[in-house]
mmCIF file of C-alpha atoms in Angstrom:
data_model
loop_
_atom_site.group_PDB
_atom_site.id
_atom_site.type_symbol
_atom_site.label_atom_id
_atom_site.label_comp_id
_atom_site.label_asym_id
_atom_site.label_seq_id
_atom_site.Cartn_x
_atom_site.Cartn_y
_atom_site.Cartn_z
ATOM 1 C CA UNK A 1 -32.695 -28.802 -12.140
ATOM 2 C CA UNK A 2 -29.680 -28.613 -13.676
ATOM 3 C CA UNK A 3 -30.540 -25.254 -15.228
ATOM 4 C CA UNK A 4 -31.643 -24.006 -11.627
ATOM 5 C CA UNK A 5 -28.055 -25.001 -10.335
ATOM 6 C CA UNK A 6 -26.108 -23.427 -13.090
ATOM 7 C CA UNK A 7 -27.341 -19.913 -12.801
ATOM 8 C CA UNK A 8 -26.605 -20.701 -8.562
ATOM 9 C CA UNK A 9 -23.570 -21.043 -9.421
ATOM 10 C CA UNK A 10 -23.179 -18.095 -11.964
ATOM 11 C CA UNK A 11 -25.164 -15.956 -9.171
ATOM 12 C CA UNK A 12 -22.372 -17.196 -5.985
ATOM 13 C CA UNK A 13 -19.717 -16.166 -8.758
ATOM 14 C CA UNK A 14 -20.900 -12.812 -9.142
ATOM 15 C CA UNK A 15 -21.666 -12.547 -5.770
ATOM 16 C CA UNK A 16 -18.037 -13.281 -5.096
ATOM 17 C CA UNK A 17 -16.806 -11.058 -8.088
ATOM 18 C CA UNK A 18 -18.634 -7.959 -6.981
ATOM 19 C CA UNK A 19 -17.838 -8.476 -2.706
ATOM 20 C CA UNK A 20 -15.085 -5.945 -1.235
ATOM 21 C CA UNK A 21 -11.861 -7.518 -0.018
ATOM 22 C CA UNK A 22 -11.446 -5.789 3.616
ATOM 23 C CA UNK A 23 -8.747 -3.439 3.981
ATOM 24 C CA UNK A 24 -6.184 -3.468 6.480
ATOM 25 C CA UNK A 25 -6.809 -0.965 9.629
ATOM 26 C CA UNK A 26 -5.323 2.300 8.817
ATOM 27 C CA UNK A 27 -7.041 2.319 5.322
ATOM 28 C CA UNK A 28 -9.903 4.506 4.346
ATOM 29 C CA UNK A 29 -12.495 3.916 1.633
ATOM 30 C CA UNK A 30 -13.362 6.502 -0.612
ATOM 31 C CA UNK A 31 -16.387 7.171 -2.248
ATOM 32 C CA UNK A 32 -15.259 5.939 -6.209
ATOM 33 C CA UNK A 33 -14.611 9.687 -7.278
ATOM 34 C CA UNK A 34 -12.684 10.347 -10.656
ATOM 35 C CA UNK A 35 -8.675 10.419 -9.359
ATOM 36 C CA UNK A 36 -7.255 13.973 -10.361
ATOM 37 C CA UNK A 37 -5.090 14.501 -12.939
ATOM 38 C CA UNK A 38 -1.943 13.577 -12.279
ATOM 39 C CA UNK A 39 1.386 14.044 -14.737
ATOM 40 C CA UNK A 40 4.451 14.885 -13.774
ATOM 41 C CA UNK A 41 8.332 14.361 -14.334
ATOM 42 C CA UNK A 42 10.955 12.740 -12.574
ATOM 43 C CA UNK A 43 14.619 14.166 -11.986
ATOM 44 C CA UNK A 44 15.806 12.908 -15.003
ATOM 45 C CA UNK A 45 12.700 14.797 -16.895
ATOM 46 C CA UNK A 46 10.687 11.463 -17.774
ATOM 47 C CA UNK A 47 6.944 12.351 -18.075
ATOM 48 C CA UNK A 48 4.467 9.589 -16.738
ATOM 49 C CA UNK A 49 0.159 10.864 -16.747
ATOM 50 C CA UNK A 50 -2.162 8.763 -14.551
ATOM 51 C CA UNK A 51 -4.433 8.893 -17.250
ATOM 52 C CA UNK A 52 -2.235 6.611 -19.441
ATOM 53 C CA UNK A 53 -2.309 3.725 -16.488
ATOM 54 C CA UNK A 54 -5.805 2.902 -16.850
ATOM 55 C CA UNK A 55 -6.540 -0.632 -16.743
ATOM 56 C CA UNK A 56 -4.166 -1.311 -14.004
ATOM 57 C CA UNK A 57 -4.643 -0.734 -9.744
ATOM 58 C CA UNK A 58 -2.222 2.256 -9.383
ATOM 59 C CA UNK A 59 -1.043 3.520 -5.750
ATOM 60 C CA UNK A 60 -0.013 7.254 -5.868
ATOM 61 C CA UNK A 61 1.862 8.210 -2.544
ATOM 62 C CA UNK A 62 2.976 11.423 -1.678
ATOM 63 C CA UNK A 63 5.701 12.115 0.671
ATOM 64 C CA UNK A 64 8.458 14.985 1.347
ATOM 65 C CA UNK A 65 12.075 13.946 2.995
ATOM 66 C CA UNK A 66 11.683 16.173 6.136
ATOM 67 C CA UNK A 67 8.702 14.018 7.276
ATOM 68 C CA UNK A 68 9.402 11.680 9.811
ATOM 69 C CA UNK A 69 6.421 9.023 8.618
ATOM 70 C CA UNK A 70 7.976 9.772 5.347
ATOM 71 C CA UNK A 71 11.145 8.909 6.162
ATOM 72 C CA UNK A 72 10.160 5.476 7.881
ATOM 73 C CA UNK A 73 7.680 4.610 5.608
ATOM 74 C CA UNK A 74 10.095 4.731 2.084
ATOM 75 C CA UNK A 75 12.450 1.672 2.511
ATOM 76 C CA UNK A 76 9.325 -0.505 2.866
ATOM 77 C CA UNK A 77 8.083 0.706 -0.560
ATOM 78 C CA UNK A 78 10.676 -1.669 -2.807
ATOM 79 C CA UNK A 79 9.207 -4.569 -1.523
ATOM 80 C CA UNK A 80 5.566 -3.413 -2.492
ATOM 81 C CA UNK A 81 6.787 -2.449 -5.554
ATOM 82 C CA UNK A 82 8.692 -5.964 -6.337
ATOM 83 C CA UNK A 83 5.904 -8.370 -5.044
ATOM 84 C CA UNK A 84 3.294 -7.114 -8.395
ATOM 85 C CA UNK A 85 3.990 -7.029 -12.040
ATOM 86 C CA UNK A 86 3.709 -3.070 -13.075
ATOM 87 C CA UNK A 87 0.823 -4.091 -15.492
ATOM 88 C CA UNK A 88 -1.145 -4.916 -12.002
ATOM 89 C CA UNK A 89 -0.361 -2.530 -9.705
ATOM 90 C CA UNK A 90 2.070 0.228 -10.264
ATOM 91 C CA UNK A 91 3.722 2.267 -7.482
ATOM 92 C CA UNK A 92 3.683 6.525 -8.505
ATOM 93 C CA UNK A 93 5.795 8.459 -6.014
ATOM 94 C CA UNK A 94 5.144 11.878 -5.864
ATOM 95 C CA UNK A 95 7.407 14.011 -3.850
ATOM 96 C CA UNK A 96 5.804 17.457 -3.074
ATOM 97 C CA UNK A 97 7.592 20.663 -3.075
ATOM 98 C CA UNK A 98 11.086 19.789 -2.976
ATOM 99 C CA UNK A 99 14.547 20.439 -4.553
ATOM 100 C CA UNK A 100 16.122 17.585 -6.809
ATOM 101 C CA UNK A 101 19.027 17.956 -4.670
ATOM 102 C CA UNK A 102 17.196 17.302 -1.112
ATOM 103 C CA UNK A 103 15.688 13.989 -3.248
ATOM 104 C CA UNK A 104 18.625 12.363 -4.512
ATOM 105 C CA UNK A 105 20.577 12.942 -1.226
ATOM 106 C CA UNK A 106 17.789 11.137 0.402
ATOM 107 C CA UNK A 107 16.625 8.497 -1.875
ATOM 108 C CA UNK A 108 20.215 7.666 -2.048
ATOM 109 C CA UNK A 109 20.462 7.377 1.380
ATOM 110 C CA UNK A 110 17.352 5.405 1.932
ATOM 111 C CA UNK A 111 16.001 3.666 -1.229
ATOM 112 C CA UNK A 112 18.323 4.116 -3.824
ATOM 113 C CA UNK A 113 16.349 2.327 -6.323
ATOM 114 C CA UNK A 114 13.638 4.384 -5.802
ATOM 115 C CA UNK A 115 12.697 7.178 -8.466
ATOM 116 C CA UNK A 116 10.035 9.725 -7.413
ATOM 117 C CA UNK A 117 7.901 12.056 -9.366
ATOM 118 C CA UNK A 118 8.240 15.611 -8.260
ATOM 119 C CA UNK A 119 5.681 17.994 -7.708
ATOM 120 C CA UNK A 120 8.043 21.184 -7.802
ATOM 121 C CA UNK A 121 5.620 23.755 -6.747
ATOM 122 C CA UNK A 122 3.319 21.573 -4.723
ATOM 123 C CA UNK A 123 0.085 22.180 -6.681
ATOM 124 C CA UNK A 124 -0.518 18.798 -7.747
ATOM 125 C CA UNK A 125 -0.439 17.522 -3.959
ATOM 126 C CA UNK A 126 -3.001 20.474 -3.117
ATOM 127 C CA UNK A 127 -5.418 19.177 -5.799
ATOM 128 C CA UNK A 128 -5.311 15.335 -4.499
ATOM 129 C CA UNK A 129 -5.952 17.462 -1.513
ATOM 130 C CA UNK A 130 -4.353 14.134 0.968
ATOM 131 C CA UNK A 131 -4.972 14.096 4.777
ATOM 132 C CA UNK A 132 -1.206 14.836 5.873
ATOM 133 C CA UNK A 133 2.448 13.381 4.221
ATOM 134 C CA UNK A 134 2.974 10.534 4.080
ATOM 135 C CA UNK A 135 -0.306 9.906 2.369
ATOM 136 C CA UNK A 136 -0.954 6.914 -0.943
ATOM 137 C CA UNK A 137 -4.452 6.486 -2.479
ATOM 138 C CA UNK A 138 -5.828 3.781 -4.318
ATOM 139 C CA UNK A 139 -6.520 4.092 -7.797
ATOM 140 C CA UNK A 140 -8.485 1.347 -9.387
ATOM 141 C CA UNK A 141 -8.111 0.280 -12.993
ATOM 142 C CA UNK A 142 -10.762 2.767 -13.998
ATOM 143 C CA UNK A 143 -8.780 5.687 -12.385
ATOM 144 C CA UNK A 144 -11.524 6.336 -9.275
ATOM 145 C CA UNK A 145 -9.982 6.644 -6.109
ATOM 146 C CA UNK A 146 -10.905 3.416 -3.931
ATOM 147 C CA UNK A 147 -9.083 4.255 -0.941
ATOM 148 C CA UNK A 148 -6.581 6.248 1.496
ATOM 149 C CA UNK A 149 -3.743 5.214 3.144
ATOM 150 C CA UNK A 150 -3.578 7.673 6.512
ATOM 151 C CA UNK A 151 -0.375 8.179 7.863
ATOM 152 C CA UNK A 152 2.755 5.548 7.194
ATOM 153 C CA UNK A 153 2.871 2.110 7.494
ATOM 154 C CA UNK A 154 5.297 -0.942 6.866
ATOM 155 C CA UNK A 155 3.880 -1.604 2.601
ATOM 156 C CA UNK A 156 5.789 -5.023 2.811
ATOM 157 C CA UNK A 157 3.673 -6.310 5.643
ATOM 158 C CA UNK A 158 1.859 -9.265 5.331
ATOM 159 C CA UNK A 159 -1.328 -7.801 5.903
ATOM 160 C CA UNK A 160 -0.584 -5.134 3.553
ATOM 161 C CA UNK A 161 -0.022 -7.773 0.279
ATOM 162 C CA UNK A 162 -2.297 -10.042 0.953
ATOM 163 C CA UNK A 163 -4.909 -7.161 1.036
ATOM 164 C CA UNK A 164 -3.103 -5.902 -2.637
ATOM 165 C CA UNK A 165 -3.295 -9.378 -4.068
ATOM 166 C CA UNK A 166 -7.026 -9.807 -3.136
ATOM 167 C CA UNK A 167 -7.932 -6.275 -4.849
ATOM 168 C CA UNK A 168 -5.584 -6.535 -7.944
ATOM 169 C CA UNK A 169 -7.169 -9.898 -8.677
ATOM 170 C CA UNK A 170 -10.705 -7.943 -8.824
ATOM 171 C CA UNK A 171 -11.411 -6.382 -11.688
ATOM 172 C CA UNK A 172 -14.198 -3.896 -10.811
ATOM 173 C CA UNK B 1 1.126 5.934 21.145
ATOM 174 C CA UNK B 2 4.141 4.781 19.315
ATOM 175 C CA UNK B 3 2.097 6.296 16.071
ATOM 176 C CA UNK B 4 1.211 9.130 17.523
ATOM 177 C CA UNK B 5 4.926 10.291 18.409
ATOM 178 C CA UNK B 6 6.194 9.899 14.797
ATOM 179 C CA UNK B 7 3.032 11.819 13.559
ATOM 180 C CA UNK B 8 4.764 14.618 15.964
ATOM 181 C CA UNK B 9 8.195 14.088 14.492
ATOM 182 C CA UNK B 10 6.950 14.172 10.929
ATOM 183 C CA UNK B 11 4.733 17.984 12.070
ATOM 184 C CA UNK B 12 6.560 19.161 14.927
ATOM 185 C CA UNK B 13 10.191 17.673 14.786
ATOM 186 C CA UNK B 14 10.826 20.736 17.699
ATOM 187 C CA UNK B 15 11.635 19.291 21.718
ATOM 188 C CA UNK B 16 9.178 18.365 23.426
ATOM 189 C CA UNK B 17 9.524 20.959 26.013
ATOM 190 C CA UNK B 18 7.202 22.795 28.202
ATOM 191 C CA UNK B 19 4.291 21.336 26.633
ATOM 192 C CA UNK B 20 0.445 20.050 27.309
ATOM 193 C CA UNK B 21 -0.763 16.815 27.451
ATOM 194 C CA UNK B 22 -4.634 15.779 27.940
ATOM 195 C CA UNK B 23 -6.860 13.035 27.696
ATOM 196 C CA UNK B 24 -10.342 13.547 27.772
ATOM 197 C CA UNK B 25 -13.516 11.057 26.645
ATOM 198 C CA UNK B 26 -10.605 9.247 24.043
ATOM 199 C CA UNK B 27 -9.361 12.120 22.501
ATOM 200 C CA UNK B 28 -5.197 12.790 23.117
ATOM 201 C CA UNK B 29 -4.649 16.325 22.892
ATOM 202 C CA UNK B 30 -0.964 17.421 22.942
ATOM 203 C CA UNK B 31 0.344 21.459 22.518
ATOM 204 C CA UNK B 32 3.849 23.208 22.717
ATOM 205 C CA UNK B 33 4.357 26.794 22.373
ATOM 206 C CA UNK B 34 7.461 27.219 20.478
ATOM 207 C CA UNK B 35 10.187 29.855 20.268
ATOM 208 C CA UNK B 36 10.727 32.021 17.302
ATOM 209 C CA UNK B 37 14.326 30.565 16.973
ATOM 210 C CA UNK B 38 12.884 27.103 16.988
ATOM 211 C CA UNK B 39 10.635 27.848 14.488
ATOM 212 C CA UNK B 40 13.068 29.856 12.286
ATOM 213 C CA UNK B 41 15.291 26.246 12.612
ATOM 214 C CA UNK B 42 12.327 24.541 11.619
ATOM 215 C CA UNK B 43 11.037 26.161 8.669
ATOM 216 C CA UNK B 44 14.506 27.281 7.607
ATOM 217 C CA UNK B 45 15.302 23.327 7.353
ATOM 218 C CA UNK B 46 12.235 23.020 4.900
ATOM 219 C CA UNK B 47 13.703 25.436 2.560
ATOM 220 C CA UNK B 48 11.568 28.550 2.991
ATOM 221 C CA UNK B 49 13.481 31.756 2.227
ATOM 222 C CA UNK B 50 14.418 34.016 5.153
ATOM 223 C CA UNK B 51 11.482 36.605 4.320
ATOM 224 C CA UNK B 52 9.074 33.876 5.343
ATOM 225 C CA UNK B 53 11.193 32.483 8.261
ATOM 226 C CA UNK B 54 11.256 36.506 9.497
ATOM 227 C CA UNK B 55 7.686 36.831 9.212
ATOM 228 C CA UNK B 56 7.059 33.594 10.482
ATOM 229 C CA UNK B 57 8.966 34.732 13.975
ATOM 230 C CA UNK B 58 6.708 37.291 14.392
ATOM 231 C CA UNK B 59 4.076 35.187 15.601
ATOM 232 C CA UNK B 60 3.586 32.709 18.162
ATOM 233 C CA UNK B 61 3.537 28.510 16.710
ATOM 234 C CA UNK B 62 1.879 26.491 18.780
ATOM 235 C CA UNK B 63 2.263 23.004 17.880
ATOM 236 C CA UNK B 64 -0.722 20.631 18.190
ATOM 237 C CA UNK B 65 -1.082 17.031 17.977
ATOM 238 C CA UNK B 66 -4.243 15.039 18.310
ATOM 239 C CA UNK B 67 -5.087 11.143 18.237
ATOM 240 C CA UNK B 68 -8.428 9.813 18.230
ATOM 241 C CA UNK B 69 -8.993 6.766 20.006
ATOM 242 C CA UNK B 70 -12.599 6.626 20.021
ATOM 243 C CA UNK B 71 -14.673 4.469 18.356
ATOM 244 C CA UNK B 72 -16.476 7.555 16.298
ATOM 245 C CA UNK B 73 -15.438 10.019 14.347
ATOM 246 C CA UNK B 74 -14.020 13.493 15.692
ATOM 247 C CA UNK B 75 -14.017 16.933 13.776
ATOM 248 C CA UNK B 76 -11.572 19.084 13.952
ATOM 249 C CA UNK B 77 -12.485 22.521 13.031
ATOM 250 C CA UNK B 78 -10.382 25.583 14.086
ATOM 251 C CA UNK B 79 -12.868 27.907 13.860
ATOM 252 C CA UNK B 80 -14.826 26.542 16.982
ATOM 253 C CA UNK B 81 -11.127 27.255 18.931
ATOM 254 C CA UNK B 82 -10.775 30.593 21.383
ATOM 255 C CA UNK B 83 -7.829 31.840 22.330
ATOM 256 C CA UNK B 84 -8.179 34.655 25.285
ATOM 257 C CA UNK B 85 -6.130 36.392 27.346
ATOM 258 C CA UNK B 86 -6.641 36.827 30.959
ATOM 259 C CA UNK B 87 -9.032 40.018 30.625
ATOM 260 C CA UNK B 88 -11.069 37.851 28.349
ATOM 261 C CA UNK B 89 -10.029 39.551 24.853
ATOM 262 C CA UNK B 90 -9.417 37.511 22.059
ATOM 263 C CA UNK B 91 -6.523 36.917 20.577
ATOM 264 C CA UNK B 92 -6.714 36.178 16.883
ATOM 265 C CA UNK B 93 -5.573 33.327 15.034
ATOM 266 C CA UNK B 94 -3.648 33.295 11.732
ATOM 267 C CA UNK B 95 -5.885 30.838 9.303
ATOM 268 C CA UNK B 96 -4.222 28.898 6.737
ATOM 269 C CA UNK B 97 -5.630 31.521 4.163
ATOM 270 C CA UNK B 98 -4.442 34.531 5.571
ATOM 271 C CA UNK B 99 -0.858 33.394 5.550
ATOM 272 C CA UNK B 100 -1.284 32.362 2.064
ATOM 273 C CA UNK B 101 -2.367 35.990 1.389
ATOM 274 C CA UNK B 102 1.081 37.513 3.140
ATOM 275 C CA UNK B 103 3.221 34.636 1.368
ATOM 276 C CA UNK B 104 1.375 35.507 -2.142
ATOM 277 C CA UNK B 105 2.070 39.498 -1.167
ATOM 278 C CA UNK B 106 5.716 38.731 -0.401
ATOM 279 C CA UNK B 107 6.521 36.984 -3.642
ATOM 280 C CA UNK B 108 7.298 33.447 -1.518
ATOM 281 C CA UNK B 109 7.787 30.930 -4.097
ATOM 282 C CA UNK B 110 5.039 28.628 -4.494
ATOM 283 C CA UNK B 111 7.150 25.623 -3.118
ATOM 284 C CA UNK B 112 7.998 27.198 -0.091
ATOM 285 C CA UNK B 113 4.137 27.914 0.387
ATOM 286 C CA UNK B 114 2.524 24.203 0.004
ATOM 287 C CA UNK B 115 5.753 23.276 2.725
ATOM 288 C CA UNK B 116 4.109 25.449 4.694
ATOM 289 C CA UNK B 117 0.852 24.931 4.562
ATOM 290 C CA UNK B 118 1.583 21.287 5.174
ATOM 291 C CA UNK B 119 3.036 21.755 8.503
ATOM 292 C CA UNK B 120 0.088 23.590 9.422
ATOM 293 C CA UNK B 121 -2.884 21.373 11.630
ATOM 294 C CA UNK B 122 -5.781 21.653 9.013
ATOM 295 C CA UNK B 123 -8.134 23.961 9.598
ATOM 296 C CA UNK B 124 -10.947 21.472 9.353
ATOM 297 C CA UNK B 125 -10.704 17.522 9.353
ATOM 298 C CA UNK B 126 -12.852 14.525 9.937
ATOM 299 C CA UNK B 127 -10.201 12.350 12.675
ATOM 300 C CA UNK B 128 -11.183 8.799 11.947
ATOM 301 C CA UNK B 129 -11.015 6.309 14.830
ATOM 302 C CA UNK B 130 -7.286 5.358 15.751
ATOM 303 C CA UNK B 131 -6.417 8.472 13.403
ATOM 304 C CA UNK B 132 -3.783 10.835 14.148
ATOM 305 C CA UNK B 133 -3.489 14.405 12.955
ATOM 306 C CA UNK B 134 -0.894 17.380 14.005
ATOM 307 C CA UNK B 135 0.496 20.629 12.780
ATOM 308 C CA UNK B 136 0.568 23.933 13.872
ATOM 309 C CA UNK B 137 -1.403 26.659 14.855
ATOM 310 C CA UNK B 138 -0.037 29.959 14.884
ATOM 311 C CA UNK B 139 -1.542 33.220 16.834
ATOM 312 C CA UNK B 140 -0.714 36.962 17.083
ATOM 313 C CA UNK B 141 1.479 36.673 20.443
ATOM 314 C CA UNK B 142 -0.323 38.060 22.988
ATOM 315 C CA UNK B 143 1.602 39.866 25.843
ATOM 316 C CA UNK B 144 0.763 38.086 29.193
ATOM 317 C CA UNK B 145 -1.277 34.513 29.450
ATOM 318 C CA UNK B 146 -3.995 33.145 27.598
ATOM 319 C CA UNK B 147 -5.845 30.475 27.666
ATOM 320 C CA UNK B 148 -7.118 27.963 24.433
ATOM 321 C CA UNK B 149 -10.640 26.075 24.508
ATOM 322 C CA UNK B 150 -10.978 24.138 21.926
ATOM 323 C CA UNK B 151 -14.162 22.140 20.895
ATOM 324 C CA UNK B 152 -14.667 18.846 19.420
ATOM 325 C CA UNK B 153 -17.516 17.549 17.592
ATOM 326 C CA UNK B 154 -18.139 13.797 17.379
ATOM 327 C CA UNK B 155 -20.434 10.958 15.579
ATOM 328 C CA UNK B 156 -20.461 10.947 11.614
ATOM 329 C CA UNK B 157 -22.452 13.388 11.318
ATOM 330 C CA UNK B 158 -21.323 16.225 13.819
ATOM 331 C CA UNK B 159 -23.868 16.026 15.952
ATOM 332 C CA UNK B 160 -22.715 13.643 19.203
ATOM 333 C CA UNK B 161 -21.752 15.183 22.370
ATOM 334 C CA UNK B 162 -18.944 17.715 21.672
ATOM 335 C CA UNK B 163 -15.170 16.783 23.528
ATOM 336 C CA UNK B 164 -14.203 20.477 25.140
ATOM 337 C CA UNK B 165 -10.710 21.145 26.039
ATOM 338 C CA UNK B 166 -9.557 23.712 28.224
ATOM 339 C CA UNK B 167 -5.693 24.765 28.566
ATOM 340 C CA UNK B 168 -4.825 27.534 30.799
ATOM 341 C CA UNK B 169 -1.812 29.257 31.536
ATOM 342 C CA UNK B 170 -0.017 29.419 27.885
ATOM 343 C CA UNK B 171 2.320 31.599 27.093
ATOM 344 C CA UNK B 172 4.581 32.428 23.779
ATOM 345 C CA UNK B 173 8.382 32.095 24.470
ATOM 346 C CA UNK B 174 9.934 35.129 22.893
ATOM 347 C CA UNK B 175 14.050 34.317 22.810
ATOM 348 C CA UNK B 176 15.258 37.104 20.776
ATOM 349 C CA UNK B 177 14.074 38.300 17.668
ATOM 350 C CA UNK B 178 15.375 37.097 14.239
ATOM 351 C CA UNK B 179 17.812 39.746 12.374
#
């Protein structure tokens, strides 16, 4: 009897390991493929590859400063960023196309503790091949894509972190 | 709505002039023909030299936006789109790839061609319910009217009753061309 009720409860807590937290509307699930590769530089020249986040829930959002969603979306970012330890969940921005000098006027303006990634010539962006700009995927600690982010949305929403809290606590 | 006008700012941040607006079986459909100087503003704000901005003036932008309040998916596919005039001749439409071709011909830097391409309306796209999508779509101008149909596919798989839109009367503004 007691034997029957431990492996219950071992069986609910796999149950409950393995069950999908449910996204927020505006988020689609993907299908678990491999992320792209993804390394790039900042303004100040400092590399950072996808590859080397593994073990961690990684968002990569692309955006560009002459997009309106873009532009809306950015200031709610910090508060994402500050509500999870980096070893968690860590926040890659990837601007795409762009001059330095069009990104540090408007991250200055904006977010000024932002830093971006840039994607000079736009080729990265084309091989994550996202559904407009502003667009962020999911990355789970195994580097498959889990979901996509379609258009922008207000990141420091409650709906938003509670959803990132539940998901970072899996470990899938 | 509210959603659905900044998806327009962040494609199309022309006026909203002269334009088209339709509803049909939960499908928004929204379309302005715009003006070679508006689009030499437009792209000449993104950073794209003035060869591209020149050649870009040359056709006619129409800017489309599209918001999918149904409960089942709608496709978006360009190539099931007609554009006639009012003889019933066709007037072509310049595909994503084709401009890439020109922009690769022309030297345009490879920055200035992923802005571009990303202020194009894809030329294929699943539109998730409550999902918004815009971007343009340009043509060769044609001289007098034409008219756009445009079909939509629906259900996961393609296969549901198809959403047909129908937009007569359009015409390309042509303010003065760019030196």
């Amino acid at each position: 009897m007691k034997q029957a009720a431990l492996l219950l409860l071992v069986l609910a807590f796999g149950v409950a390991q393995a069950a999908e937290v449910a996204p927020p509307p505006g988020l689609l699930k993907l299908d678990g493929r491999p992320a792209p590769a993804l390394q790039l530089a900042d303004m100040d020249g400092k590399s950072v590859n996808l590859a080397q986040l593994k073990g961690r829930w990684v968002l990569v959002h692309f955006w560009a400063s002459w997009c309106g969603p873009c532009r809306r979306e950015m200031p709610t970012l910090p508060k994402l960023i500050n509500a999870f330890p980096p070893e968690r969940l860590s926040v890659m921005l990837v601007n795409t196309a762009e001059s330095d000098e069009d990104v540090f006027t408007f991250l200055a303006s904006v977010s000024p503790e932002l830093t971006t990634l840039m994607d000079r010539d736009g080729q990265v962006t084309e091989r994550w091949q996202p559904r407009g700009l502003p667009s962020t995927f999911f990355v789970d600690p195994q580097g498959r894509l889990r979901y996509q982010a379609l258009g922008g949305r207000d990141w420091g929403s409650v709906a938003y972190l509670e959803f990132l809290r539940e998901l970072t606590r899996m470990k899938n | 709505m509210r959603q659905y006008l900044i998806l327009l700012m962040c494609w199309a941040p022309f006026s909203l002039a002269a334009d088209t607006r339709i509803t049909r079986e939960g499908l928004d459909f929204y379309l302005s023909a715009r003006t070679p100087e508006q689009t030499n503003a437009f792209y000449s704000a993104r950073g794209l030299p003035l060869i591209a901005v020149q050649e870009i003036a040359k056709s006619c932008f129409l800017t489309v936006g599209l918001h999918n309040r149904r409960a089942d998916t709608v496709w978006l596919d360009l190539a099931m789109w007609r554009f006639a005039d009012a003889g019933g001749r066709e007037i072509a439409r310049i595909s994503l790839p084709a401009w890439t071709a020109r922009w690769k011909a022309m030297q345009v830097p490879l920055a200035a061609q992923a802005t571009f391409g990303w202020t194009q309306l894809p030329e294929t796209r699943d539109m998730q319910p409550d999902e918004t999508v815009g971007g343009n779509v340009p043509v060769v101008p044609p001289t007098g009217e034409f008219t756009l149909t445009a079909r939509f596919p629906t259900g996961a798989a393609g296969t549901g009753k198809p959403i047909e839109i129908r937009v007569p009367g359009l015409s390309c503004p042509r303010d003065g061309a760019l030196k």
